C-alpha positions as a printed Julia matrix, in Angstrom:
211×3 Matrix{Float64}:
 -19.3     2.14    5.74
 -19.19    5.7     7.43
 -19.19    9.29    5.78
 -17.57   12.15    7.65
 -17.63   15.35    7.07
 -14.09   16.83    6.28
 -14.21   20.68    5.88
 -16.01   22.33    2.8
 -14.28   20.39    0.39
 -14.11   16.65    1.05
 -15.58   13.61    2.94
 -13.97   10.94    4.93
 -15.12    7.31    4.49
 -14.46    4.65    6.49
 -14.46    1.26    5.29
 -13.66   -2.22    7.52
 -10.26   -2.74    5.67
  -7.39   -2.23    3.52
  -8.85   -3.97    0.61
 -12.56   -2.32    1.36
 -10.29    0.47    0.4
  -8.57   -0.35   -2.44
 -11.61   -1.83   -3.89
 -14.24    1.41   -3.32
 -10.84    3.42   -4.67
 -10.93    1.71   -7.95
 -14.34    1.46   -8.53
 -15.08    5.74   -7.82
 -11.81    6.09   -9.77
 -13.7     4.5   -12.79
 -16.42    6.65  -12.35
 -15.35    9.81  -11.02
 -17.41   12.6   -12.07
 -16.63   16.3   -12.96
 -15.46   17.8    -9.71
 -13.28   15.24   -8.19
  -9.94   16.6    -7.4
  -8.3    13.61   -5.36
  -8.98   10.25   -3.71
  -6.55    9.8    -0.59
  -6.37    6.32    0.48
  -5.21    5.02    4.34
  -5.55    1.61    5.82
  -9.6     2.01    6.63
 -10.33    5.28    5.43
 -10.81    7.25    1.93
 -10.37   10.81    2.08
 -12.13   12.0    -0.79
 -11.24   15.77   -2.06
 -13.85   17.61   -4.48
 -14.07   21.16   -5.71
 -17.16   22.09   -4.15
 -18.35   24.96   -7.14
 -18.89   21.87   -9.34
 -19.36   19.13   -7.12
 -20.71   19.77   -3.77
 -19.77   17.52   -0.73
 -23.4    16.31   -0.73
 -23.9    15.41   -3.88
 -20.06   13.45   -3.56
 -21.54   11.58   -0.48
 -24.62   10.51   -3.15
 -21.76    9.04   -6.02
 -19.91    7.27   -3.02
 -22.89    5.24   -1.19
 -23.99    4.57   -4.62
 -21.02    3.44   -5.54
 -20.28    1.38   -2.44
 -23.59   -0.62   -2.7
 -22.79   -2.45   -5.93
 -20.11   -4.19   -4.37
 -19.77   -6.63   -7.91
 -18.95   -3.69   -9.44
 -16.33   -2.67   -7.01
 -15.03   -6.13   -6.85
 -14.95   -5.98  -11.19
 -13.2    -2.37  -10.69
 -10.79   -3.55   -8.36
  -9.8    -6.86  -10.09
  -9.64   -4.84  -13.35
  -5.71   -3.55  -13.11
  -3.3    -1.15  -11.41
  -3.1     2.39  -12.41
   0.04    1.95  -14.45
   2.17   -0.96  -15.43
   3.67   -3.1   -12.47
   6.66   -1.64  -10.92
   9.79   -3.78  -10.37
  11.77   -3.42   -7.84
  15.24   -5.52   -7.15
  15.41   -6.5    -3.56
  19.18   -8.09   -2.22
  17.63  -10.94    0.1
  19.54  -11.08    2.75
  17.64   -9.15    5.43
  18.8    -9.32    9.09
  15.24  -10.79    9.98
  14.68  -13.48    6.94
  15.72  -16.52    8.74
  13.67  -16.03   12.04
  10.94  -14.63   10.11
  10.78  -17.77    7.95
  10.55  -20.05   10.77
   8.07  -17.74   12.62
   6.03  -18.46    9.69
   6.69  -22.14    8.98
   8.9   -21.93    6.25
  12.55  -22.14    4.86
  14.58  -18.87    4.17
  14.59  -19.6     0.25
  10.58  -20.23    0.59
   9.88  -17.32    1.87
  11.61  -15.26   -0.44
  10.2   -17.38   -3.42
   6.86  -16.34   -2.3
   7.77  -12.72   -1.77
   8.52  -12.27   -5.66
   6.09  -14.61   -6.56
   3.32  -12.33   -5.19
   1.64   -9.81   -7.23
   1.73   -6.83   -4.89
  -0.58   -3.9    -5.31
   0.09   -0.16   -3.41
  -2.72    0.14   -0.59
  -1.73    3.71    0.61
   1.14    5.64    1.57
   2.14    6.46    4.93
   4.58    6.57    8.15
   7.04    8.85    5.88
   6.86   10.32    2.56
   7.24    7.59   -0.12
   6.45    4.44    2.4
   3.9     2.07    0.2
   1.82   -0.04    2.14
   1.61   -2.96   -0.59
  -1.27   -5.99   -0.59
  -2.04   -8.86   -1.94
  -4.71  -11.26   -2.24
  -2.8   -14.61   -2.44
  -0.4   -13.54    0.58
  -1.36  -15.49    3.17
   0.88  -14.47    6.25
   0.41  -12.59    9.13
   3.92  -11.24   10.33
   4.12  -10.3    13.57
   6.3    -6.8    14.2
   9.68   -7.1    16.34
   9.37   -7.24   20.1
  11.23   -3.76   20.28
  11.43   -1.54   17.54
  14.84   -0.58   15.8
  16.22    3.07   16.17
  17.48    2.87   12.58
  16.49    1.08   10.03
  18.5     1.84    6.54
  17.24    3.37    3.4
  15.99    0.86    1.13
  15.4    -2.09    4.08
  12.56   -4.32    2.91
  10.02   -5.92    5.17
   7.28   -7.39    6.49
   4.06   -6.66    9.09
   0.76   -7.92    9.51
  -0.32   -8.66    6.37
   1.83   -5.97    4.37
   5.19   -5.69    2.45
   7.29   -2.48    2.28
  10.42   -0.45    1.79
  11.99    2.03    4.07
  12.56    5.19    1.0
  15.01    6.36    3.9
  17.09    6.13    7.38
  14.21    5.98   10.52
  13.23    3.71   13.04
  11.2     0.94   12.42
   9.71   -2.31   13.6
   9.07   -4.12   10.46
  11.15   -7.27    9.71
  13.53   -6.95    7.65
  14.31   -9.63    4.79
  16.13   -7.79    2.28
  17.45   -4.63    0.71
  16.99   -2.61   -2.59
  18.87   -0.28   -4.22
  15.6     1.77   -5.81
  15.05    5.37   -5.04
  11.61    4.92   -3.46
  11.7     9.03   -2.73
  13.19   11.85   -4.32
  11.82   15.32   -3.84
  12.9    16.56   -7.05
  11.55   14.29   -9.33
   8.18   14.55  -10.63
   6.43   12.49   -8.97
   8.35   12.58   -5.88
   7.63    8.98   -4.79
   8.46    5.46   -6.93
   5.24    3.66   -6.11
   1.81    5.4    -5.58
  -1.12    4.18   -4.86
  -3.39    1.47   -6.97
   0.59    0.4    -8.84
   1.4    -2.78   -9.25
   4.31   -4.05   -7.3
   6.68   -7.14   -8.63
   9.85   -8.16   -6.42
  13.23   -9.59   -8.32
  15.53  -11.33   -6.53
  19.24  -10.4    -7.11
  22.92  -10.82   -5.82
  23.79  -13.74   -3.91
């Protein structure tokens, strides 16, 4: 683990992984003290944001080593729940990429997509556009390669796969995820409150629907 400096108010850490995050995430979210304004997860970094009158950067370094060397009770933290009950989302599975991505990986079309809603998925971070959850999960075991060449367009809604994450597109960009299905679920909409569906530390279930 690294601490950065990141301007007067905050501290970057850097962790080896996506779960190193979500782990030291949960555990300083269960024992945040006065002063903490946010925790910003990425894939191998934690930005985390304090009001410096009442918690100064130094002292916020002190809480996070602290924190980071009782890795049991990081582990306990993590294991403990999502903030929020699991969001379900309703993906159409019939995404241009299932088939080849099932035999990439071994497996028959419908086994694939049994194991994709079978799999409690949890929100790493959000990135690449406003709304776009990287989602986890422990018992996922596969390692999906990205496309050759990436698409120009990708439609709202597109579900897919890369490295060892699940997603959906909130709207039209390119992309070079691999696409096994489709949802219908406004992942992004400026005017609500919040803006995006899933945020990080939810809870992600899949349901399979139409034909």
């Amino acid at each position: 683990m690294r601490l950065l400096p990141s301007g007067p108010g905050a501290l970057l850490v850097e962790v080896p992984s996506a779960a190193d995050v979500i782990a030291l995430r949960e555990a300083l979210t269960a024992s945040a003290p006065e002063g903490v304004v946010e925790l910003v997860p990425a894939a191998r970094t934690l930005l985390v944001v304090v009001d410096p009158a009442s918690l100064p950067v130094e002292t916020a370094a002190n809480w996070v080593r602290r924190v980071a060397e009782s890795p049991d009770d990081a582990r306990a933290a993590a294991a403990s729940g999502s903030d929020g009950p699991a969001v379900v989302v309703e993906v159409d599975y019939r995404g241009d990429d299932l088939a080849d991505t099932a035999d990439l990986l071994g497996l028959s079309p419908e086994a694939l997509v049994d194991r994709h809603v079978a799999t409690e998925w949890r929100v790493a971070f959000i990135g690449f556009a406003p709304g776009f959850a990287y989602l986890m999960a422990d018992d996922w075991p596969f390692d999906v390669p990205r496309l050759d060449v990436a698409r120009t367009r990708v439609p709202a809604g597109a579900v897919g796969l890369a490295a060892g994450f699940s997603g959906a597109y909130p709207r039209e960009s390119p992309g070079g995820w691999r696409l096994v299905g489709r949802t219908d679920a406004t992942l992004w909409d400026p005017r609500a409150d919040p803006p995006a569906l899933l945020a990080p530390g939810r809870t992600v279930r899949f349901r399979a629907v139409g034909p």
